[in-house]
CSV table of C-alpha atoms in Angstrom, one decimal:
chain,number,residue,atom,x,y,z
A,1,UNK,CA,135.8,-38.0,-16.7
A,2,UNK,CA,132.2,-39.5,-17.2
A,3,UNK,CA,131.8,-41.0,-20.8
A,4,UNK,CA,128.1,-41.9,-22.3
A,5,UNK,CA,127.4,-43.5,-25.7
A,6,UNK,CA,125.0,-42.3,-27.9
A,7,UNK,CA,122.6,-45.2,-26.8
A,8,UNK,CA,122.7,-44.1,-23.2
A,9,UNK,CA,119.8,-43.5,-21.4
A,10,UNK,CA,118.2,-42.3,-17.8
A,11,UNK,CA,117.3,-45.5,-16.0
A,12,UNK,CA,114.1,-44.3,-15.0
A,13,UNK,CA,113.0,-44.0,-18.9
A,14,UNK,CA,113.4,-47.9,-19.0
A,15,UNK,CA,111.8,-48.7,-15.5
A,16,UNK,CA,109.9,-51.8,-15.7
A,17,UNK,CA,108.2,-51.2,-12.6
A,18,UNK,CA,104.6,-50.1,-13.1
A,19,UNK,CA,105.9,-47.0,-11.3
A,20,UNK,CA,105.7,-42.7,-12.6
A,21,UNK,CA,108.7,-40.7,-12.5
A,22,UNK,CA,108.7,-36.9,-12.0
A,23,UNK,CA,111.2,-34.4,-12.7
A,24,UNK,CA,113.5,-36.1,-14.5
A,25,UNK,CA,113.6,-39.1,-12.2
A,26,UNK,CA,113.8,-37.2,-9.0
A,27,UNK,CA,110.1,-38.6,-7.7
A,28,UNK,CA,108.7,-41.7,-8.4
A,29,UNK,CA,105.0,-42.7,-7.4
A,30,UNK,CA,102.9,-45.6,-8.4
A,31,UNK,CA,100.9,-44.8,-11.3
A,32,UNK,CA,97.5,-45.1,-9.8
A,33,UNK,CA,97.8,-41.6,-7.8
A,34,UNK,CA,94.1,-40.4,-8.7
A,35,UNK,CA,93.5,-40.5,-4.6
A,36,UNK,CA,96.7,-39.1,-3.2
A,37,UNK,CA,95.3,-36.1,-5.5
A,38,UNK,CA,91.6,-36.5,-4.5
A,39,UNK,CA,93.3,-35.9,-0.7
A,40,UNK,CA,95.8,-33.3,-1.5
A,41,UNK,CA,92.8,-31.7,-3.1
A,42,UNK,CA,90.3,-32.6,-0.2
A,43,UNK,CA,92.9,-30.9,2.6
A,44,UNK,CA,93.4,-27.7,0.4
A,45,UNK,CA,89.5,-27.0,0.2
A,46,UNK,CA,89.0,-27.5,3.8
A,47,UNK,CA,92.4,-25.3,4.5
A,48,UNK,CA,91.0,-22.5,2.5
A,49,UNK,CA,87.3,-22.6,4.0
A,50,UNK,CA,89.2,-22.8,7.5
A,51,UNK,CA,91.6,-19.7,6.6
A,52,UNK,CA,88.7,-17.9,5.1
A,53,UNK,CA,86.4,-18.0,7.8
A,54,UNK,CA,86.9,-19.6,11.3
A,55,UNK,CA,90.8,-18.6,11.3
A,56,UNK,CA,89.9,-14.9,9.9
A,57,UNK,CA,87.2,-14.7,13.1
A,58,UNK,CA,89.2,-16.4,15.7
A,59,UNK,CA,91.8,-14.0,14.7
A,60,UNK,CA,89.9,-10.9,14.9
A,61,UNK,CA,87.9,-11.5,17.8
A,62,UNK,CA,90.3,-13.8,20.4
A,63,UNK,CA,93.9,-14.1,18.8
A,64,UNK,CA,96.0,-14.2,15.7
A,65,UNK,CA,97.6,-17.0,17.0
A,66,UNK,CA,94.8,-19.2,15.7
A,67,UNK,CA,95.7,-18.7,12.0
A,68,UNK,CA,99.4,-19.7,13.0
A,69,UNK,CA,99.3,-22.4,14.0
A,70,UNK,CA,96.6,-24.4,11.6
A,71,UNK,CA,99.2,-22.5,9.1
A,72,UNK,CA,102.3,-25.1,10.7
A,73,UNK,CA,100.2,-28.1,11.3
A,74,UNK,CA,98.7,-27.6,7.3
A,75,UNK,CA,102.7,-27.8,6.1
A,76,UNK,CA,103.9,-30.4,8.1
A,77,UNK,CA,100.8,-32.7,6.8
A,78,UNK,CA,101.2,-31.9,3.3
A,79,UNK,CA,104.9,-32.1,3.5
A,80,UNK,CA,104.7,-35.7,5.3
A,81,UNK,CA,101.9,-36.3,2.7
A,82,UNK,CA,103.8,-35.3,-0.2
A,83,UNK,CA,106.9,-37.1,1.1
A,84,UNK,CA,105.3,-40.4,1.8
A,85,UNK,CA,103.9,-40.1,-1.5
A,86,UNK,CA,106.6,-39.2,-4.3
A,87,UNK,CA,109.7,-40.7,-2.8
A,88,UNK,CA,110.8,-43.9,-2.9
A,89,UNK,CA,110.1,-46.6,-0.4
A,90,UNK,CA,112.5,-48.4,-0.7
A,91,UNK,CA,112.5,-50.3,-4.1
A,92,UNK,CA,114.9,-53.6,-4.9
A,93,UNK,CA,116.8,-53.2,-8.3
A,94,UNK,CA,116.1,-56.4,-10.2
A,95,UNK,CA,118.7,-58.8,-11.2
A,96,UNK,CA,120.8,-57.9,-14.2
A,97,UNK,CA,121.5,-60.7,-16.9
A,98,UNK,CA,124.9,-61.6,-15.2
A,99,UNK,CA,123.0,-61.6,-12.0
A,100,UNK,CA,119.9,-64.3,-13.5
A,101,UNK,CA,122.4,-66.6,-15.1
A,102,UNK,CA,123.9,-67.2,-12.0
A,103,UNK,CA,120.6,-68.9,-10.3
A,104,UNK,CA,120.2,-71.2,-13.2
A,105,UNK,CA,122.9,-72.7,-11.9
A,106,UNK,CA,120.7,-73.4,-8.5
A,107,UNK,CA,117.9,-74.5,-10.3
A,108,UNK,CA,116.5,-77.5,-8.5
A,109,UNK,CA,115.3,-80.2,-11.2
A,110,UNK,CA,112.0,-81.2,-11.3
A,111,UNK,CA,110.9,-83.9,-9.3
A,112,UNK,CA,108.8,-85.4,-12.3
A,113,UNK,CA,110.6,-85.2,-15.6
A,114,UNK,CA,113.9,-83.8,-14.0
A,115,UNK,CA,114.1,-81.1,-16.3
A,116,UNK,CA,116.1,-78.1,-15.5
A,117,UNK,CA,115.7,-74.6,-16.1
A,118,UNK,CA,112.2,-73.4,-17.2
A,119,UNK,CA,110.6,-76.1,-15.0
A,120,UNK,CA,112.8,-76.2,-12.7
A,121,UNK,CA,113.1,-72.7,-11.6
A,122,UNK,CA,116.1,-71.5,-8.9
A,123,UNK,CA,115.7,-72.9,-5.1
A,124,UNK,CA,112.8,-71.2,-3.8
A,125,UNK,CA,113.9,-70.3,-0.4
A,126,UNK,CA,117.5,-69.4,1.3
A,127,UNK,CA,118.0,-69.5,4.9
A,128,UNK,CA,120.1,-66.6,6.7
A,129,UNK,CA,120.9,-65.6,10.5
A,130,UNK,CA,119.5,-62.3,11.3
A,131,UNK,CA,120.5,-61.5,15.0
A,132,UNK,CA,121.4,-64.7,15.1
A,133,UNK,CA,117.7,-66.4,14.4
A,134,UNK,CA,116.9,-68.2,11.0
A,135,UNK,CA,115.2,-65.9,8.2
A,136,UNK,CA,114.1,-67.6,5.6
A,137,UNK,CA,114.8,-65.7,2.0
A,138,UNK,CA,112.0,-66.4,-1.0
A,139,UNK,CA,113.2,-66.3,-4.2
A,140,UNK,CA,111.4,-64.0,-6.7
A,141,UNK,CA,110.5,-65.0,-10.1
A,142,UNK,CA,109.8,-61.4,-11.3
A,143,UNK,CA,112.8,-59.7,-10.0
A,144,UNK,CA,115.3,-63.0,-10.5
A,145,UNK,CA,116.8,-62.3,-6.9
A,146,UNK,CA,116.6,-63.8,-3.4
A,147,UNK,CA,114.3,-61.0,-1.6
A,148,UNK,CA,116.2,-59.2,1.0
A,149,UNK,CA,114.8,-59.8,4.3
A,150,UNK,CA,111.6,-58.3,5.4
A,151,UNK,CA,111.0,-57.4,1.5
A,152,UNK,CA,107.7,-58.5,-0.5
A,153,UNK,CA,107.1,-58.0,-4.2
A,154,UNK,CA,104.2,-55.7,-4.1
A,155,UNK,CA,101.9,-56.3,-7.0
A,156,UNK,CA,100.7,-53.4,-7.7
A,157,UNK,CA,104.0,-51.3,-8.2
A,158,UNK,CA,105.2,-55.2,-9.5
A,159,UNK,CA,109.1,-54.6,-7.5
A,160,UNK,CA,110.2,-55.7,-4.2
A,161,UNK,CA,110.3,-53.5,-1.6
A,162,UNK,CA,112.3,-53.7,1.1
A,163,UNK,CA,110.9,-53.7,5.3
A,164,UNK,CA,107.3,-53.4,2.9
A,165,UNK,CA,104.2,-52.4,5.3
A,166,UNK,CA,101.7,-52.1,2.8
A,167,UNK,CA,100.6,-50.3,-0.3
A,168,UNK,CA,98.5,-47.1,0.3
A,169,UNK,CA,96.2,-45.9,-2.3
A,170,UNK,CA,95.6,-42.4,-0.3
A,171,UNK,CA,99.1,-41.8,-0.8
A,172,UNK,CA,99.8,-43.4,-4.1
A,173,UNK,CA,103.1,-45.7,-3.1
A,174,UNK,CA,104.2,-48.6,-0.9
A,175,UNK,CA,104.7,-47.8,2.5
A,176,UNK,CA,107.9,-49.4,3.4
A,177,UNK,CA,111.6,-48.8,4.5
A,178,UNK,CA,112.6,-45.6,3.5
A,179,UNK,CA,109.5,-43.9,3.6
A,180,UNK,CA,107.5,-45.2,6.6
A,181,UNK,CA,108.4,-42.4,9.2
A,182,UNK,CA,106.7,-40.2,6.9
A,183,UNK,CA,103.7,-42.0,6.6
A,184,UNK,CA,103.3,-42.6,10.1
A,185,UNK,CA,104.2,-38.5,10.8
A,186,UNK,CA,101.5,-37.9,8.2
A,187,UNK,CA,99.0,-40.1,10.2
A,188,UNK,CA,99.9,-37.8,13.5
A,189,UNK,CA,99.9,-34.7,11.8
A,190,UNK,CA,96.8,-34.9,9.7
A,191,UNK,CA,94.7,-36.2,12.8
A,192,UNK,CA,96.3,-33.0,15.2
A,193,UNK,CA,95.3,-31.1,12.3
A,194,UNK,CA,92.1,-32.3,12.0
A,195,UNK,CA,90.9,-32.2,15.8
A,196,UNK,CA,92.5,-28.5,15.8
A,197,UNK,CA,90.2,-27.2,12.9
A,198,UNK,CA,87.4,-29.2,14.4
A,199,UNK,CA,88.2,-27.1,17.5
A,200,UNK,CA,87.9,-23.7,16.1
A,201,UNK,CA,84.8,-25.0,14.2
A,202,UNK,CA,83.1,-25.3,17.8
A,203,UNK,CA,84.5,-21.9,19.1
A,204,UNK,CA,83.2,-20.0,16.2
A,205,UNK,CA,79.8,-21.4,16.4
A,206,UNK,CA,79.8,-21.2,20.0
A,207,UNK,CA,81.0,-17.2,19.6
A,208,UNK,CA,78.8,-16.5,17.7
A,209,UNK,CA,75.5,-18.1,19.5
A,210,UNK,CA,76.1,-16.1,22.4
A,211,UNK,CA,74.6,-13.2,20.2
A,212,UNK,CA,72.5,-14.5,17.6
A,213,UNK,CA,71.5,-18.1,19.2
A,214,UNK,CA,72.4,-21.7,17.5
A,215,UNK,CA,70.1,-22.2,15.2
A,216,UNK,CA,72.0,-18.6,13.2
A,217,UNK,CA,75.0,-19.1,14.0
A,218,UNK,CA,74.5,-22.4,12.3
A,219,UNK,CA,73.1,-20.3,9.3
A,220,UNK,CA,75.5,-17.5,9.5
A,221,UNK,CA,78.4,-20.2,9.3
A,222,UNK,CA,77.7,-23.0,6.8
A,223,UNK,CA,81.6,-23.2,6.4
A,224,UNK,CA,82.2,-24.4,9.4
A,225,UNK,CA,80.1,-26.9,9.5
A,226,UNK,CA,81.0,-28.4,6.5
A,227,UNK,CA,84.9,-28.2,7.9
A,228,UNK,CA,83.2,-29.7,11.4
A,229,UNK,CA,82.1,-32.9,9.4
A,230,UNK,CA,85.3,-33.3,7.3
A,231,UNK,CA,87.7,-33.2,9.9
A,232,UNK,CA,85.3,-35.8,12.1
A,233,UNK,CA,85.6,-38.2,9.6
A,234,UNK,CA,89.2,-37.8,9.3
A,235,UNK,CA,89.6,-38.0,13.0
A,236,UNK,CA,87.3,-41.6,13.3
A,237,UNK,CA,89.8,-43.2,10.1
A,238,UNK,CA,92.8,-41.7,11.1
A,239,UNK,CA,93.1,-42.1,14.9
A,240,UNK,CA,92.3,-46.1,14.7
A,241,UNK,CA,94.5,-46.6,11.7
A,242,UNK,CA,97.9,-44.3,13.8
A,243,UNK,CA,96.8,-46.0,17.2
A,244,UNK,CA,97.4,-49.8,14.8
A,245,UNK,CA,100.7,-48.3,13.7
A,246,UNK,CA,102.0,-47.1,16.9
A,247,UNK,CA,101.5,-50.6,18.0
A,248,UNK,CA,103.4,-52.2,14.9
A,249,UNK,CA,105.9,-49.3,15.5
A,250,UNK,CA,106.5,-50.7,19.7
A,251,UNK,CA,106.8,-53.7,18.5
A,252,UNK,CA,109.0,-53.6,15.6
A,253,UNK,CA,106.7,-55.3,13.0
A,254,UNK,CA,105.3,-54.5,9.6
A,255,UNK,CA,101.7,-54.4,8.6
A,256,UNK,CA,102.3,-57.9,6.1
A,257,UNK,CA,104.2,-59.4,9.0
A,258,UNK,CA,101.3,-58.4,11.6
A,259,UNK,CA,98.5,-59.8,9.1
A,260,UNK,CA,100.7,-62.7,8.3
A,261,UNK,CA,101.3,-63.6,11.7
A,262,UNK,CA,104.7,-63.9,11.4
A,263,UNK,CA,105.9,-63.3,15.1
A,264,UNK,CA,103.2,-64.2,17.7
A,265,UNK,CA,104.5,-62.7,21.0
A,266,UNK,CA,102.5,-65.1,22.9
A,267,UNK,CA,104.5,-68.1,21.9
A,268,UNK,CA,108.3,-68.7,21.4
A,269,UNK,CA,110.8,-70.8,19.7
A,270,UNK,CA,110.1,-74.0,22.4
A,271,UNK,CA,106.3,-73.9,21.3
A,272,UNK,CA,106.6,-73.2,18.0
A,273,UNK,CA,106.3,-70.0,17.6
A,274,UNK,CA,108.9,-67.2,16.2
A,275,UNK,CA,110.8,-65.2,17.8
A,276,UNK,CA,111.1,-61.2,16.2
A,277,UNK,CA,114.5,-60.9,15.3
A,278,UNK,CA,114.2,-57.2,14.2
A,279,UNK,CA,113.3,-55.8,17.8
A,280,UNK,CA,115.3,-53.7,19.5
A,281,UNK,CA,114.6,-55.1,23.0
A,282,UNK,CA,112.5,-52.1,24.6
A,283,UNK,CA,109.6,-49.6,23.0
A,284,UNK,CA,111.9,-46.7,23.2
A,285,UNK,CA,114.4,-47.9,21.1
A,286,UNK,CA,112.0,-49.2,18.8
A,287,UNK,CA,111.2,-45.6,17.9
A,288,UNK,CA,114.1,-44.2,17.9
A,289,UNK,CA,115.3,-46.6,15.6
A,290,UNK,CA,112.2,-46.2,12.8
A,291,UNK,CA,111.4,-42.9,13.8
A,292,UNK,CA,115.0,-41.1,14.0
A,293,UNK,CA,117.4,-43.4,12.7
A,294,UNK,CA,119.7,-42.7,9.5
A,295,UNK,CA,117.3,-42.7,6.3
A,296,UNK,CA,118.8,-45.7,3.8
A,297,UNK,CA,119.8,-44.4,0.6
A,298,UNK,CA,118.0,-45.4,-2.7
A,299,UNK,CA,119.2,-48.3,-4.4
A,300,UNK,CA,117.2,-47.7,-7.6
A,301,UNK,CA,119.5,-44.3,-9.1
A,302,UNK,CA,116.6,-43.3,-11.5
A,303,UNK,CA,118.7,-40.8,-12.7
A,304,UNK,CA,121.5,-42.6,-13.4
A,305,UNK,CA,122.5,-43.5,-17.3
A,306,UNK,CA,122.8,-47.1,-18.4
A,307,UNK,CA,124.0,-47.9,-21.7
A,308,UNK,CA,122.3,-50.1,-24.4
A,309,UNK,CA,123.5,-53.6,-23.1
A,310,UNK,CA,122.3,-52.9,-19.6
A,311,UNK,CA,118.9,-52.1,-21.6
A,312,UNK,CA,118.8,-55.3,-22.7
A,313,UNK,CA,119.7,-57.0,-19.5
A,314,UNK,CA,116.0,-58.7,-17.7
A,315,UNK,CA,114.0,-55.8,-16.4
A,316,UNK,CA,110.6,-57.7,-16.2
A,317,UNK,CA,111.1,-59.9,-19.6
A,318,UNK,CA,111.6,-63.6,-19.1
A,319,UNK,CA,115.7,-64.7,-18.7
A,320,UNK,CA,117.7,-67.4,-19.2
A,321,UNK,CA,117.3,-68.0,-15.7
A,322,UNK,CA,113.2,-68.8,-16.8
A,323,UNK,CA,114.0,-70.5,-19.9
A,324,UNK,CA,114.0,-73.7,-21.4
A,325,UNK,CA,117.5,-75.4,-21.3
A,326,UNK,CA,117.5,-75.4,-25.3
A,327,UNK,CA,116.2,-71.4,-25.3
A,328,UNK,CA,118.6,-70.9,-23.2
A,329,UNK,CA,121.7,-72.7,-24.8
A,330,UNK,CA,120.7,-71.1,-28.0
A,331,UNK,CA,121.0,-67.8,-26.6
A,332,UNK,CA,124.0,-65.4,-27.6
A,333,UNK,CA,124.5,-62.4,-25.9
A,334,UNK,CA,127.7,-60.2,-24.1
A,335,UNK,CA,128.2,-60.3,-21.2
A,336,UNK,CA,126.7,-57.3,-18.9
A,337,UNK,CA,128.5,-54.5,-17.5
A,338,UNK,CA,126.5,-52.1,-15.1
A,339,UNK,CA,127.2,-48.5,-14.1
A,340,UNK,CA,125.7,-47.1,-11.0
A,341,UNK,CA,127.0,-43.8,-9.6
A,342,UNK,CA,130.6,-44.0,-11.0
A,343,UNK,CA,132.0,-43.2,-14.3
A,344,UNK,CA,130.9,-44.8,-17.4
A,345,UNK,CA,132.1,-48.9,-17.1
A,346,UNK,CA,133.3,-50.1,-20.7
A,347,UNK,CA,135.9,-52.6,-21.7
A,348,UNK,CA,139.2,-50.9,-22.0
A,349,UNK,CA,141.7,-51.7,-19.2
A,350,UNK,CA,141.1,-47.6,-17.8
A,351,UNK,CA,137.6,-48.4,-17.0
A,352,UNK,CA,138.3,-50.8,-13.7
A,353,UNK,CA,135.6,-49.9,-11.5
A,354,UNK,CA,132.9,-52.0,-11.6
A,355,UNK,CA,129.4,-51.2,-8.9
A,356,UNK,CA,125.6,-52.8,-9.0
A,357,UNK,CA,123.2,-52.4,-7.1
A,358,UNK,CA,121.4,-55.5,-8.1
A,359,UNK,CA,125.0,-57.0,-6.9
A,360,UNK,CA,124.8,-55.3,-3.8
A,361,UNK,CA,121.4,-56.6,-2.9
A,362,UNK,CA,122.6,-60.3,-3.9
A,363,UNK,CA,125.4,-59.6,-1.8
A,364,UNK,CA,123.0,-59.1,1.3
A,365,UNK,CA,121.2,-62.2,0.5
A,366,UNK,CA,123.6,-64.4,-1.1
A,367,UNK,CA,127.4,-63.7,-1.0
A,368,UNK,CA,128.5,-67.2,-2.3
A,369,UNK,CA,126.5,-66.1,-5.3
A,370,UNK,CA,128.0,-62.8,-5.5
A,371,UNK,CA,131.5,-64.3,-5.5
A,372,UNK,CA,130.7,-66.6,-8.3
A,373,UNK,CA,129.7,-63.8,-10.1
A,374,UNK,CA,132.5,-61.3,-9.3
A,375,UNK,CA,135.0,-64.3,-9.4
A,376,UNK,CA,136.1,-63.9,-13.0
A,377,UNK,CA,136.5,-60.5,-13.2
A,378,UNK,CA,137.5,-59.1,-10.1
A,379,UNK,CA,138.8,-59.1,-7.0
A,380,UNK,CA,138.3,-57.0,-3.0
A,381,UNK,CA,140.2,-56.1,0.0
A,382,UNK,CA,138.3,-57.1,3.0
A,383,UNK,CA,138.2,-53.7,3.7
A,384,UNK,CA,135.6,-53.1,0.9
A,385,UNK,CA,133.7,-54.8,2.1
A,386,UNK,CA,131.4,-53.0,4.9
A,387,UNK,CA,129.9,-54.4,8.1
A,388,UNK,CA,126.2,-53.6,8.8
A,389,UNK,CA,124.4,-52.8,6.3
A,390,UNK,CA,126.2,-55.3,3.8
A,391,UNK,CA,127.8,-53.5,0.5
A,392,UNK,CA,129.9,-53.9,-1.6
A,393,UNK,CA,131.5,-50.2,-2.5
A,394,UNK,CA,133.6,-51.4,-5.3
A,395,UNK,CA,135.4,-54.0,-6.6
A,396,UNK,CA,139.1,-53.5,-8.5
A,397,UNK,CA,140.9,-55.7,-11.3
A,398,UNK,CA,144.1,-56.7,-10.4
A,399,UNK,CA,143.7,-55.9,-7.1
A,400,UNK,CA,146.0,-57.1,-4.3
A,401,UNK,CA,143.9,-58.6,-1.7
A,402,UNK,CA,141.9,-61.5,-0.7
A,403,UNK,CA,139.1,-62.7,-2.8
A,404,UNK,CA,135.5,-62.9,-2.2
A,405,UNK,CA,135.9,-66.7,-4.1
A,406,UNK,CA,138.6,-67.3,-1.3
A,407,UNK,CA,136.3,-65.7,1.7
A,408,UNK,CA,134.0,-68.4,0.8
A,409,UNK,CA,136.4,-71.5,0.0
A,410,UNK,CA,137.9,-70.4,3.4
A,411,UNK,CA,134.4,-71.1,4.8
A,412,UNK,CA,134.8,-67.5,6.3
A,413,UNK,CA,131.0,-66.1,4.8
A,414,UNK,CA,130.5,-65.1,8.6
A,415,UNK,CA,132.9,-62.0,7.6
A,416,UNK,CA,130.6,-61.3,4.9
A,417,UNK,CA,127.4,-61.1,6.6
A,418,UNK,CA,128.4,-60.0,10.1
């Protein structure tokens, strides 16, 4: 049975992101999304003059497939549009308060008065073995975690994102992990769609100047001409930028990493270079595996309820974790208890299931710190405990098994992160 309080609320409603929700929490966007409508709008005026004129002619006078088809290629490119757009991308929950106190603890004093704490902010970077290479983890201030790999804060939706290409103002939202197929279907679709109305733009101009001559079929068809210089402008900005993305796509990089220089094919480990860890050793399956493989859930659960203590826990304010040592000592608060997709968490003994996805994410990047954190309160079979992707499912009080505190002691984290 699922219990609420009377303070509980949608997490969405107190999203500290500078993101929109729709429906409830079932679509989030950025909130600048003034040109993903200029283009939605942009592609339906250029559908309907196509469908009223050129498609109605062709129709008549050659075939009714003509009308078909632009009909397909139009809903694929506003469905990949659309998708790209309102989803989400693949968006880090911050750091709960249980979560943020924990990095105090690997605050690194300052070098010049030694102080702790608000100077001396958690260890900047964390090193990991991804395919067994080094990947070095930044910490973020904003959302009080260790940044999955691949992921970048992105300013302008102010979260981490995880795999983040870039953020697209023509669609309104980062372009990252979860939705990047889309984007780079929408980038294929739009410029098929575009040559094919640019097509039938021709054929109806050259039909028609057969009888009446250019210069009046020109005149007789202002439509298409318009359409003609739409879709040519689409095709010279969208057939450079898909042509750049098929080439991150072969080679299993991100637009930040390919501007960053991250991995420079022409040089390896000897010569200082770095070697792409991510790569899947051949073209193909690089595009299987962005293009087809399993889509990663959301970690964010905008719909989910929270209740009033997890309101209060650091979504964007300053922490404990960023505060000055006496701040921070002077502090009283309860300790946090999160509630993702299970029932409601409280503390009575029947309420033993305890899930975050902020925890899951720290578990990715930092499972020492998760098991300081779970530690006191519970305890896992290693068979919760999942393989690739890392996550933790759930962890049980008074559970028989071994401890994540005793994975570590052991010095056993490899069974963690492999």
């Amino acid at each position: 049975m699922v219990r609420y309080t009377a303070m509980a609320e949608r997490r969405w409603k107190k999203w500290s992101g500078n993101n929109t929700f729709y429906c409830d929490g079932r679509f989030v966007s950025a909130k600048q999304v003034g040109v993903l409508v200029f283009v939605v709008v942009l592609i339906a005026v250029d559908a309907a003059l196509f469908f009223a004129f050129d498609a109605r002619y062709l129709a008549i006078n050659v075939s009714p497939v003509f009308p078909i088809i632009g009909a397909i290629l139009l809903f694929y490119s506003l469905s990949f549009l659309l998708r790209t757009g309102c989803m989400d991308p693949g968006i880090v929950p911050r750091a709960n308060q249980c979560e943020a106190d924990y990095f105090i603890k690997l605050s690194s004093p300052d070098p010049i008065s030694g102080a702790q704490g608000y100077v001396g902010t958690p260890a900047r970077y964390k090193t990991v073995l991804v395919n067994g290479l080094e990947v070095k983890l930044k910490f973020c201030v904003t959302c009080n975690l260790f940044r999955p790999p691949r992921a970048t804060h992105c300013g302008i939706c102010n979260n981490c994102v995880e795999n983040f290409d870039h953020h697209c103002p023509w669609v309104g939202n980062c372009v990252a992990k979860r939705n990047y197929r889309y984007f780079y279907m929408f980038l294929v679709t739009i410029g098929f769609t575009a040559l094919y109305v640019a097509g039938c733009n021709v054929a109806t101009i050259v039909l028609n100047a057969k009888d009446d001559g250019i210069t009046d079929a020109l005149k007789n068809y202002p439509a298409s001409v318009l359409q003609f210089a739409i879709c040519g402008l689409t095709i010279l900005s969208v057939s450079g930028l898909a042509g750049f993305h098929t080439m991150l796509i072969a080679s299993q990089k991100t637009t930040n990493e390919d501007i960053k220089g991250t991995f420079n094919p022409e040089q390896d480990a000897a010569s200082g270079g770095i070697i792409n860890p991510y790569t899947r050793g051949n073209i193909i399956r690089n595009f299987l595996s962005t293009l087809c493989g399993p889509l990663p859930p959301s970690l964010i659960n905008a719909r989910e309820y929270i209740q009033d203590e997890e309101m209060l826990a650091d979504y964007g304010t300053t922490t404990r974790a960023l505060q000055s040592p006496e701040d921070s000592k002077a502090t009283s608060y309860s300790p946090v208890t999160t509630a993702t997709n299970n029932a409601w968490v409280g503390d009575s003994e029947e309420n033993e299931i305890m899930r975050s996805d902020s925890l899951t994410v720290l578990i990715e990047s930092d499972p020492i710190a998760a098991a300081a954190i779970m530690n006191e309160t519970a305890t896992v079979s290693r068979e919760e405990i999942e393989v690739h992707p890392i996550k933790l499912d759930s962890a049980h009080r008074g559970n028989s098994g071994t401890t994540v505190t005793e994975l570590v002691d052991s010095n056993d984290t490899q069974k963690l992160l492999s």
